[in-house]
Amino acid sequence: MKLFEVYQLWDIEPVKGSDTTLWDKNGEVYTDLYGGHAVISVGHCHPHYVKKLSEQLGNLGFYSNAVQNQLQKDLAARLGRICGYDDYALFLCNSGAEANENALKVASFHTGKPKVLAFRKAFHGRTSGAVAATDNPKIQAPFNETANIVFVPLNDLEAVDNELAKGGFAAVIIEGIQGVAGIYEPTGDFLNGLRTLCDKYGCLLILDEIQSGYGRTGKFFAHQHHGVRADIITMAKGMANGFPIGGVLISPAIKPVHGMLGTTFGGNHLACTAALAVLDIIENENLIENAAKIGEFFEQAFKDDKAVKEYRGKGLMIGLELKEEYVGLRNRLLFEKHFFTGAAGAGVIRLLPSLTISQETAESFVKAWKEITV
Ligand SMILES: Cc1ncc(COP(=O)(O)O)c(C=O)c1O
């Protein structure tokens, strides 16, 4: 059997990793400023992460949600304390799309309403509800088409007001910072305005922090830069450093009902152990502060760079929009200088490195960039 080929792949096969370094099967060394799409939050193969997962695997790898699991309770307690939503409840699942799918369902169950307001260029995942709230017709099958999702431009509060006034909305869903779109931030005024409008029209505010959360922007969640509180927050990616997991934080105003949500694999022993190990490392190594510090360094290094048309983002969620003559730089960074980076179309390079990235590694990237853009 061959693979169902839906991905465009680089002809590189990493076989070993350590922090921000990768080795391919030929022994070539690369520096990873992409983290497998913002997933590697505490570095590849961090010793504490490896130890905790290995120990857990030797004790119990999996049991389903039919029995008590103290690891889930420990994770909820730790996460609540660290992220500042202590009084919220945690539902665990397996991916970002699944987290959003469950968030949309919870909002609809709670309000009894069917519609959702989303934003142009948004990306929320590929399952039915999440992809319907994703503004990209190319990845929506006819089966996913629904009149229940309405898109308006980001940062256009008047458009939001006009739509919500029509009634029937269970939720507004918004990314903390739009990632796949190319790193576009909602303004603080806009987010606070959304909060007010959601309250006015009796719908819930869902913050998709799947890419922008988990400390990446220099706060635990990106929306916390603006002092706004959401009713539901979704997370995944950096949460367990590559072990599949997703989480939904749910306001205490929303009451659970047995059977309302469910999953076979979600919240299993290995996933919770991986997520707890990530929180240990984030706290012990002050990684949120490091994300802010190295982000500031990159901003200073790139904001007036000759190849960069616009520097966008916060902390270690960075979009470098290239001037036209520099489109293609990403491949040169990879093949000539051995740096993995992300992209949004051909014109934007995205930096989504591990929160452990050192000053030295950041400087080596800037040096390599400057050398090929002279
Ligand atoms: C903001 C956002 N939401 C949701 C998702 C979907 O996550 P997953 O691929 O884990 O389903 C992504 C993935 O890139 C994302 O960036």
Tab-separated table of C-alpha atoms and ligand atoms in Angstrom:
chain	number	residue	atom	x	y	z
A	1	MET	CA	0.000	0.000	0.000
A	2	LYS	CA	1.240	3.527	-0.680
A	3	LEU	CA	0.419	6.729	1.173
A	4	PHE	CA	-2.535	8.958	0.262
A	5	GLU	CA	-0.476	11.860	-0.985
A	6	VAL	CA	-1.973	15.070	0.345
A	7	TYR	CA	1.228	16.776	1.491
A	8	GLN	CA	3.941	18.570	-0.405
A	9	LEU	CA	7.088	17.264	1.270
A	10	TRP	CA	10.657	18.470	1.451
A	11	ASP	CA	13.138	15.749	0.574
A	12	ILE	CA	14.587	15.765	4.100
A	13	GLU	CA	14.030	13.103	6.735
A	14	PRO	CA	14.812	14.116	10.316
A	15	VAL	CA	15.616	11.113	12.495
A	16	LYS	CA	16.932	12.726	15.676
A	17	GLY	CA	16.325	15.944	17.597
A	18	SER	CA	17.704	17.818	20.576
A	19	ASP	CA	16.216	21.159	21.624
A	20	THR	CA	16.254	23.294	18.426
A	21	THR	CA	18.637	20.985	16.511
A	22	LEU	CA	17.584	18.267	14.066
A	23	TRP	CA	19.679	15.607	12.321
A	24	ASP	CA	18.506	14.026	9.095
A	25	LYS	CA	19.084	10.422	8.038
A	26	ASN	CA	22.290	11.436	6.242
A	27	GLY	CA	23.701	13.101	9.355
A	28	GLU	CA	23.095	16.655	8.082
A	29	VAL	CA	22.392	19.142	10.908
A	30	TYR	CA	19.484	21.634	10.828
A	31	THR	CA	18.210	24.326	13.192
A	32	ASP	CA	14.469	24.184	13.761
A	33	LEU	CA	12.687	27.556	13.889
A	34	TYR	CA	9.392	26.000	12.834
A	35	GLY	CA	8.809	23.348	15.522
A	36	GLY	CA	6.728	21.153	13.211
A	37	HIS	CA	4.225	24.006	12.936
A	38	ALA	CA	4.377	25.546	16.433
A	39	VAL	CA	4.114	22.158	18.118
A	40	ILE	CA	7.577	21.828	19.668
A	41	SER	CA	7.281	24.152	22.645
A	42	VAL	CA	9.958	22.811	24.992
A	43	GLY	CA	12.519	21.589	22.465
A	44	HIS	CA	12.973	18.206	20.830
A	45	CYS	CA	13.569	15.323	23.272
A	46	HIS	CA	13.844	17.456	26.422
A	47	PRO	CA	15.311	15.090	29.086
A	48	HIS	CA	12.503	15.782	31.596
A	49	TYR	CA	9.837	15.122	28.934
A	50	VAL	CA	11.541	11.890	27.815
A	51	LYS	CA	11.912	10.695	31.420
A	52	LYS	CA	8.296	11.396	32.398
A	53	LEU	CA	6.841	9.776	29.269
A	54	SER	CA	9.132	6.745	29.518
A	55	GLU	CA	8.164	6.212	33.167
A	56	GLN	CA	4.442	6.539	32.407
A	57	LEU	CA	4.707	4.133	29.471
A	58	GLY	CA	6.196	1.562	31.845
A	59	ASN	CA	3.262	2.018	34.258
A	60	LEU	CA	0.122	2.478	32.142
A	61	GLY	CA	-0.067	3.846	28.597
A	62	PHE	CA	-3.804	4.101	28.128
A	63	TYR	CA	-7.201	3.638	29.602
A	64	SER	CA	-10.400	5.228	28.346
A	65	ASN	CA	-12.699	7.760	30.011
A	66	ALA	CA	-14.617	5.112	31.926
A	67	VAL	CA	-12.369	5.173	35.006
A	68	GLN	CA	-10.786	7.698	37.363
A	69	ASN	CA	-7.624	9.319	35.977
A	70	GLN	CA	-5.737	11.474	38.465
A	71	LEU	CA	-3.412	12.736	35.718
A	72	GLN	CA	-6.342	14.561	34.073
A	73	LYS	CA	-7.228	16.248	37.378
A	74	ASP	CA	-3.593	17.204	37.970
A	75	LEU	CA	-3.361	18.663	34.471
A	76	ALA	CA	-6.565	20.691	34.900
A	77	ALA	CA	-5.362	22.078	38.247
A	78	ARG	CA	-1.876	22.978	36.970
A	79	LEU	CA	-3.140	24.460	33.712
A	80	GLY	CA	-5.844	26.499	35.445
A	81	ARG	CA	-3.298	28.036	37.785
A	82	ILE	CA	-0.694	28.795	35.129
A	83	CYS	CA	-3.037	30.177	32.477
A	84	GLY	CA	-5.115	32.382	34.783
A	85	TYR	CA	-8.457	30.625	34.159
A	86	ASP	CA	-8.489	28.717	37.450
A	87	ASP	CA	-12.280	28.637	37.764
A	88	TYR	CA	-12.827	27.187	34.255
A	89	ALA	CA	-13.248	23.469	33.461
A	90	LEU	CA	-11.086	21.422	31.081
A	91	PHE	CA	-12.273	19.020	28.380
A	92	LEU	CA	-9.474	16.982	26.807
A	93	CYS	CA	-9.381	15.734	23.218
A	94	ASN	CA	-6.732	14.922	20.604
A	95	SER	CA	-6.108	17.830	18.221
A	96	GLY	CA	-6.780	21.479	17.490
A	97	ALA	CA	-9.627	20.841	15.078
A	98	GLU	CA	-11.278	18.581	17.609
A	99	ALA	CA	-10.904	21.230	20.328
A	100	ASN	CA	-12.673	23.779	18.116
A	101	GLU	CA	-15.312	21.258	17.073
A	102	ASN	CA	-16.136	20.645	20.727
A	103	ALA	CA	-16.031	24.357	21.575
A	104	LEU	CA	-18.556	25.144	18.832
A	105	LYS	CA	-20.810	22.323	20.010
A	106	VAL	CA	-20.644	23.454	23.649
A	107	ALA	CA	-21.566	27.012	22.614
A	108	SER	CA	-24.496	25.763	20.567
A	109	PHE	CA	-25.708	23.380	23.288
A	110	HIS	CA	-25.447	26.133	25.910
A	111	THR	CA	-27.179	28.913	23.966
A	112	GLY	CA	-29.576	26.712	21.988
A	113	LYS	CA	-28.579	28.678	18.865
A	114	PRO	CA	-27.122	27.367	15.582
A	115	LYS	CA	-25.006	30.150	14.033
A	116	VAL	CA	-21.319	31.089	14.423
A	117	LEU	CA	-19.516	34.261	13.421
A	118	ALA	CA	-15.946	33.778	12.170
A	119	PHE	CA	-13.358	35.997	10.470
A	120	ARG	CA	-11.981	36.308	6.971
A	121	LYS	CA	-8.728	34.358	6.476
A	122	ALA	CA	-9.402	32.399	9.694
A	123	PHE	CA	-8.105	28.850	10.084
A	124	HIS	CA	-9.732	26.629	12.699
A	125	GLY	CA	-8.999	23.099	11.454
A	126	ARG	CA	-10.290	20.463	9.082
A	127	THR	CA	-13.139	18.622	10.803
A	128	SER	CA	-16.692	19.541	9.756
A	129	GLY	CA	-17.508	22.458	12.047
A	130	ALA	CA	-13.934	23.731	12.279
A	131	VAL	CA	-13.413	23.708	8.511
A	132	ALA	CA	-16.761	25.411	7.953
A	133	ALA	CA	-15.465	28.228	10.214
A	134	THR	CA	-12.241	28.304	8.164
A	135	ASP	CA	-12.248	30.902	5.400
A	136	ASN	CA	-10.769	28.726	2.656
A	137	PRO	CA	-13.237	27.141	0.211
A	138	LYS	CA	-10.438	24.952	-1.217
A	139	ILE	CA	-10.367	22.791	1.907
A	140	GLN	CA	-14.144	22.583	2.325
A	141	ALA	CA	-15.996	19.676	0.737
A	142	PRO	CA	-19.614	20.216	-0.348
A	143	PHE	CA	-20.526	18.181	2.747
A	144	ASN	CA	-19.006	20.934	4.957
A	145	GLU	CA	-20.981	23.797	3.432
A	146	THR	CA	-23.383	25.391	5.888
A	147	ALA	CA	-25.348	28.619	6.144
A	148	ASN	CA	-24.686	28.595	9.897
A	149	ILE	CA	-21.257	30.221	9.580
A	150	VAL	CA	-20.894	33.877	8.630
A	151	PHE	CA	-17.528	35.562	7.917
A	152	VAL	CA	-16.727	39.229	8.504
A	153	PRO	CA	-13.394	41.103	8.204
A	154	LEU	CA	-11.001	41.011	11.172
A	155	ASN	CA	-10.993	44.205	13.255
A	156	ASP	CA	-14.311	45.431	11.788
A	157	LEU	CA	-16.511	45.808	14.862
A	158	GLU	CA	-19.346	47.421	12.942
A	159	ALA	CA	-19.602	44.379	10.651
A	160	VAL	CA	-19.711	42.128	13.731
A	161	ASP	CA	-22.461	44.242	15.291
A	162	ASN	CA	-24.513	44.205	12.081
A	163	GLU	CA	-24.338	40.405	11.814
A	164	LEU	CA	-24.931	39.570	15.480
A	165	ALA	CA	-27.947	41.894	15.486
A	166	LYS	CA	-29.630	39.502	13.016
A	167	GLY	CA	-29.858	36.937	15.876
A	168	GLY	CA	-29.312	33.195	16.152
A	169	PHE	CA	-25.574	33.297	16.991
A	170	ALA	CA	-24.205	30.799	19.511
A	171	ALA	CA	-20.631	32.081	19.294
A	172	VAL	CA	-17.977	34.279	17.795
A	173	ILE	CA	-14.760	32.333	17.146
A	174	ILE	CA	-11.458	34.160	16.708
A	175	GLU	CA	-7.772	33.229	16.730
A	176	GLY	CA	-5.628	34.928	19.401
A	177	ILE	CA	-3.417	35.857	16.442
A	178	GLN	CA	-4.331	34.595	12.966
A	179	GLY	CA	-1.580	32.115	12.092
A	180	VAL	CA	-2.178	30.324	8.802
A	181	ALA	CA	-3.399	33.635	7.317
A	182	GLY	CA	0.113	35.051	7.753
A	183	ILE	CA	0.207	36.406	11.350
A	184	TYR	CA	-2.508	39.044	11.683
A	185	GLU	CA	-3.461	40.361	15.121
A	186	PRO	CA	-6.861	41.460	16.332
A	187	THR	CA	-6.468	44.820	18.073
A	188	GLY	CA	-7.109	45.165	21.800
A	189	ASP	CA	-10.041	47.497	21.114
A	190	PHE	CA	-11.514	44.977	18.723
A	191	LEU	CA	-11.249	42.060	21.166
A	192	ASN	CA	-12.738	44.121	23.979
A	193	GLY	CA	-15.483	45.299	21.617
A	194	LEU	CA	-16.218	41.659	20.711
A	195	ARG	CA	-16.571	40.836	24.397
A	196	THR	CA	-19.146	43.615	24.804
A	197	LEU	CA	-21.064	42.589	21.688
A	198	CYS	CA	-21.114	38.905	22.671
A	199	ASP	CA	-22.611	39.879	26.041
A	200	LYS	CA	-25.113	42.209	24.365
A	201	TYR	CA	-26.368	39.543	21.946
A	202	GLY	CA	-26.154	36.533	24.298
A	203	CYS	CA	-23.499	34.598	22.434
A	204	LEU	CA	-20.187	33.130	23.592
A	205	LEU	CA	-16.691	34.356	22.784
A	206	ILE	CA	-14.412	31.487	21.717
A	207	LEU	CA	-10.684	32.228	21.579
A	208	ASP	CA	-8.792	29.785	19.387
A	209	GLU	CA	-5.338	29.797	21.012
A	210	ILE	CA	-4.222	26.616	19.282
A	211	GLN	CA	-1.276	28.294	17.595
A	212	SER	CA	-0.952	31.527	19.594
A	213	GLY	CA	-1.329	29.979	23.067
A	214	TYR	CA	0.826	28.102	25.510
A	215	GLY	CA	3.227	30.955	26.177
A	216	ARG	CA	4.313	31.500	22.588
A	217	THR	CA	3.537	35.228	22.481
A	218	GLY	CA	5.027	36.107	25.860
A	219	LYS	CA	1.734	35.628	27.767
A	220	PHE	CA	0.077	32.262	28.308
A	221	PHE	CA	-2.644	33.181	25.774
A	222	ALA	CA	-2.309	35.926	23.152
A	223	HIS	CA	-5.652	37.525	24.104
A	224	GLN	CA	-4.247	38.151	27.590
A	225	HIS	CA	-2.130	40.978	26.127
A	226	HIS	CA	-5.421	42.884	25.874
A	227	GLY	CA	-7.070	42.142	29.242
A	228	VAL	CA	-10.049	40.397	27.645
A	229	ARG	CA	-11.618	37.177	28.973
A	230	ALA	CA	-13.145	34.522	26.762
A	231	ASP	CA	-15.994	32.110	27.541
A	232	ILE	CA	-14.230	29.203	25.861
A	233	ILE	CA	-10.538	28.828	24.951
A	234	THR	CA	-9.153	26.118	22.690
A	235	MET	CA	-5.576	24.842	22.682
A	236	ALA	CA	-3.471	22.047	21.183
A	237	LYS	CA	-0.091	22.290	19.334
A	238	GLY	CA	2.440	23.307	22.045
A	239	MET	CA	0.433	21.644	24.806
A	240	ALA	CA	2.284	18.297	24.814
A	241	ASN	CA	5.305	18.999	22.581
A	242	GLY	CA	4.144	16.658	19.826
A	243	PHE	CA	2.118	14.101	21.730
A	244	PRO	CA	-1.390	14.485	20.205
A	245	ILE	CA	-3.677	16.390	22.566
A	246	GLY	CA	-6.226	19.186	22.487
A	247	GLY	CA	-7.959	21.067	25.269
A	248	VAL	CA	-11.074	23.176	25.710
A	249	LEU	CA	-11.332	25.545	28.690
A	250	ILE	CA	-14.966	26.167	29.537
A	251	SER	CA	-16.436	28.972	31.654
A	252	PRO	CA	-18.123	28.003	34.939
A	253	ALA	CA	-21.335	29.579	33.575
A	254	ILE	CA	-21.587	26.611	31.188
A	255	LYS	CA	-22.778	23.464	32.912
A	256	PRO	CA	-21.680	19.999	31.761
A	257	VAL	CA	-24.217	17.259	31.094
A	258	HIS	CA	-23.141	13.594	31.059
A	259	GLY	CA	-22.759	12.396	27.485
A	260	MET	CA	-22.712	15.931	26.006
A	261	LEU	CA	-19.113	15.424	24.753
A	262	GLY	CA	-16.895	12.383	24.556
A	263	THR	CA	-13.774	10.800	23.092
A	264	THR	CA	-11.971	7.457	23.245
A	265	PHE	CA	-8.376	8.670	23.265
A	266	GLY	CA	-8.736	12.189	24.710
A	267	GLY	CA	-7.029	12.738	28.071
A	268	ASN	CA	-5.237	9.388	28.044
A	269	HIS	CA	-2.385	8.702	30.458
A	270	LEU	CA	0.461	9.367	28.056
A	271	ALA	CA	-1.088	12.579	26.702
A	272	CYS	CA	-1.656	13.984	30.210
A	273	THR	CA	1.861	13.007	31.280
A	274	ALA	CA	3.314	14.758	28.236
A	275	ALA	CA	1.207	17.874	28.934
A	276	LEU	CA	2.237	17.921	32.605
A	277	ALA	CA	5.913	17.563	31.655
A	278	VAL	CA	5.540	20.531	29.273
A	279	LEU	CA	4.076	22.676	32.071
A	280	ASP	CA	6.928	21.630	34.388
A	281	ILE	CA	9.482	22.748	31.814
A	282	ILE	CA	7.658	25.987	30.938
A	283	GLU	CA	7.623	26.940	34.626
A	284	ASN	CA	11.062	25.669	35.654
A	285	GLU	CA	12.855	27.281	32.728
A	286	ASN	CA	10.811	30.530	32.613
A	287	LEU	CA	9.972	29.885	28.973
A	288	ILE	CA	7.187	32.458	28.665
A	289	GLU	CA	9.688	35.161	29.649
A	290	ASN	CA	12.178	33.688	27.175
A	291	ALA	CA	9.573	33.820	24.381
A	292	ALA	CA	9.027	37.520	25.087
A	293	LYS	CA	12.780	38.232	25.270
A	294	ILE	CA	13.825	36.414	22.093
A	295	GLY	CA	10.751	37.775	20.310
A	296	GLU	CA	11.913	41.279	21.151
A	297	PHE	CA	15.382	40.445	19.809
A	298	PHE	CA	13.924	39.171	16.505
A	299	GLU	CA	11.724	42.252	16.186
A	300	GLN	CA	14.705	44.582	16.584
A	301	ALA	CA	16.765	42.482	14.159
A	302	PHE	CA	14.124	42.264	11.418
A	303	LYS	CA	11.800	45.236	11.607
A	304	ASP	CA	14.007	47.409	9.383
A	305	ASP	CA	15.599	44.547	7.437
A	306	LYS	CA	16.072	45.187	3.731
A	307	ALA	CA	14.186	41.995	2.742
A	308	VAL	CA	11.231	42.571	5.065
A	309	LYS	CA	8.178	44.544	3.976
A	310	GLU	CA	6.381	44.108	7.297
A	311	TYR	CA	7.217	42.503	10.643
A	312	ARG	CA	4.115	41.064	12.340
A	313	GLY	CA	3.370	39.100	15.494
A	314	LYS	CA	4.310	38.868	19.135
A	315	GLY	CA	6.952	36.923	21.031
A	316	LEU	CA	7.792	33.751	19.094
A	317	MET	CA	4.790	33.888	16.743
A	318	ILE	CA	6.367	35.907	13.978
A	319	GLY	CA	5.410	36.737	10.391
A	320	LEU	CA	8.050	38.243	8.114
A	321	GLU	CA	6.337	39.560	5.008
A	322	LEU	CA	8.982	39.613	2.291
A	323	LYS	CA	9.567	42.239	-0.341
A	324	GLU	CA	8.797	40.776	-3.743
A	325	GLU	CA	12.419	40.346	-4.797
A	326	TYR	CA	13.065	38.146	-1.747
A	327	VAL	CA	10.232	35.652	-2.257
A	328	GLY	CA	11.933	32.234	-2.298
A	329	LEU	CA	14.105	33.057	0.701
A	330	ARG	CA	12.583	30.247	2.752
A	331	ASN	CA	14.057	27.569	0.506
A	332	ARG	CA	17.451	29.269	0.554
A	333	LEU	CA	17.344	29.408	4.367
A	334	LEU	CA	16.614	25.693	4.398
A	335	PHE	CA	18.910	24.346	1.706
A	336	GLU	CA	21.829	26.787	1.966
A	337	LYS	CA	21.778	27.588	5.681
A	338	HIS	CA	19.913	24.589	7.145
A	339	PHE	CA	17.191	26.541	9.013
A	340	PHE	CA	13.639	25.201	9.107
A	341	THR	CA	11.055	27.999	9.015
A	342	GLY	CA	7.307	28.104	8.325
A	343	ALA	CA	5.410	29.985	5.617
A	344	ALA	CA	2.079	31.556	4.775
A	345	GLY	CA	1.920	31.492	1.006
A	346	ALA	CA	5.151	32.349	-0.828
A	347	GLY	CA	5.429	35.863	0.575
A	348	VAL	CA	5.450	35.368	4.351
A	349	ILE	CA	8.026	33.483	6.423
A	350	ARG	CA	6.706	32.347	9.768
A	351	LEU	CA	8.995	31.780	12.732
A	352	LEU	CA	7.438	29.449	15.316
A	353	PRO	CA	10.457	28.111	17.224
A	354	SER	CA	10.508	26.221	20.475
A	355	LEU	CA	10.112	28.513	23.504
A	356	THR	CA	13.502	27.205	24.645
A	357	ILE	CA	15.354	28.915	21.784
A	358	SER	CA	18.607	30.463	23.008
A	359	GLN	CA	19.938	33.930	22.260
A	360	GLU	CA	22.848	32.264	20.464
A	361	THR	CA	20.556	30.292	18.136
A	362	ALA	CA	18.457	33.390	17.451
A	363	GLU	CA	21.620	35.315	16.571
A	364	SER	CA	22.838	32.529	14.291
A	365	PHE	CA	19.564	32.729	12.351
A	366	VAL	CA	19.793	36.504	11.952
A	367	LYS	CA	23.405	36.125	10.763
A	368	ALA	CA	22.443	33.461	8.192
A	369	TRP	CA	19.515	35.592	6.972
A	370	LYS	CA	21.712	38.688	6.572
A	371	GLU	CA	24.329	36.658	4.676
A	372	ILE	CA	21.883	35.530	1.996
A	373	THR	CA	20.080	38.853	1.679
A	374	VAL	CA	23.181	41.036	1.119
B	1	LIG	C1	-5.417	28.548	14.894
B	1	LIG	C2	-5.553	27.084	14.570
B	1	LIG	N1	-6.681	26.441	14.904
B	1	LIG	C3	-6.834	25.125	14.662
B	1	LIG	C4	-5.852	24.390	14.033
B	1	LIG	C5	-6.050	22.919	13.759
B	1	LIG	O1	-5.245	22.156	14.587
B	1	LIG	P1	-4.973	20.601	14.245
B	1	LIG	O2	-4.149	20.561	13.010
B	1	LIG	O3	-4.274	20.081	15.460
B	1	LIG	O4	-6.303	19.967	14.047
B	1	LIG	C6	-4.663	25.035	13.635
B	1	LIG	C7	-3.605	24.286	12.933
B	1	LIG	O5	-2.734	24.832	12.298
B	1	LIG	C8	-4.517	26.416	13.910
B	1	LIG	O6	-3.400	27.083	13.553
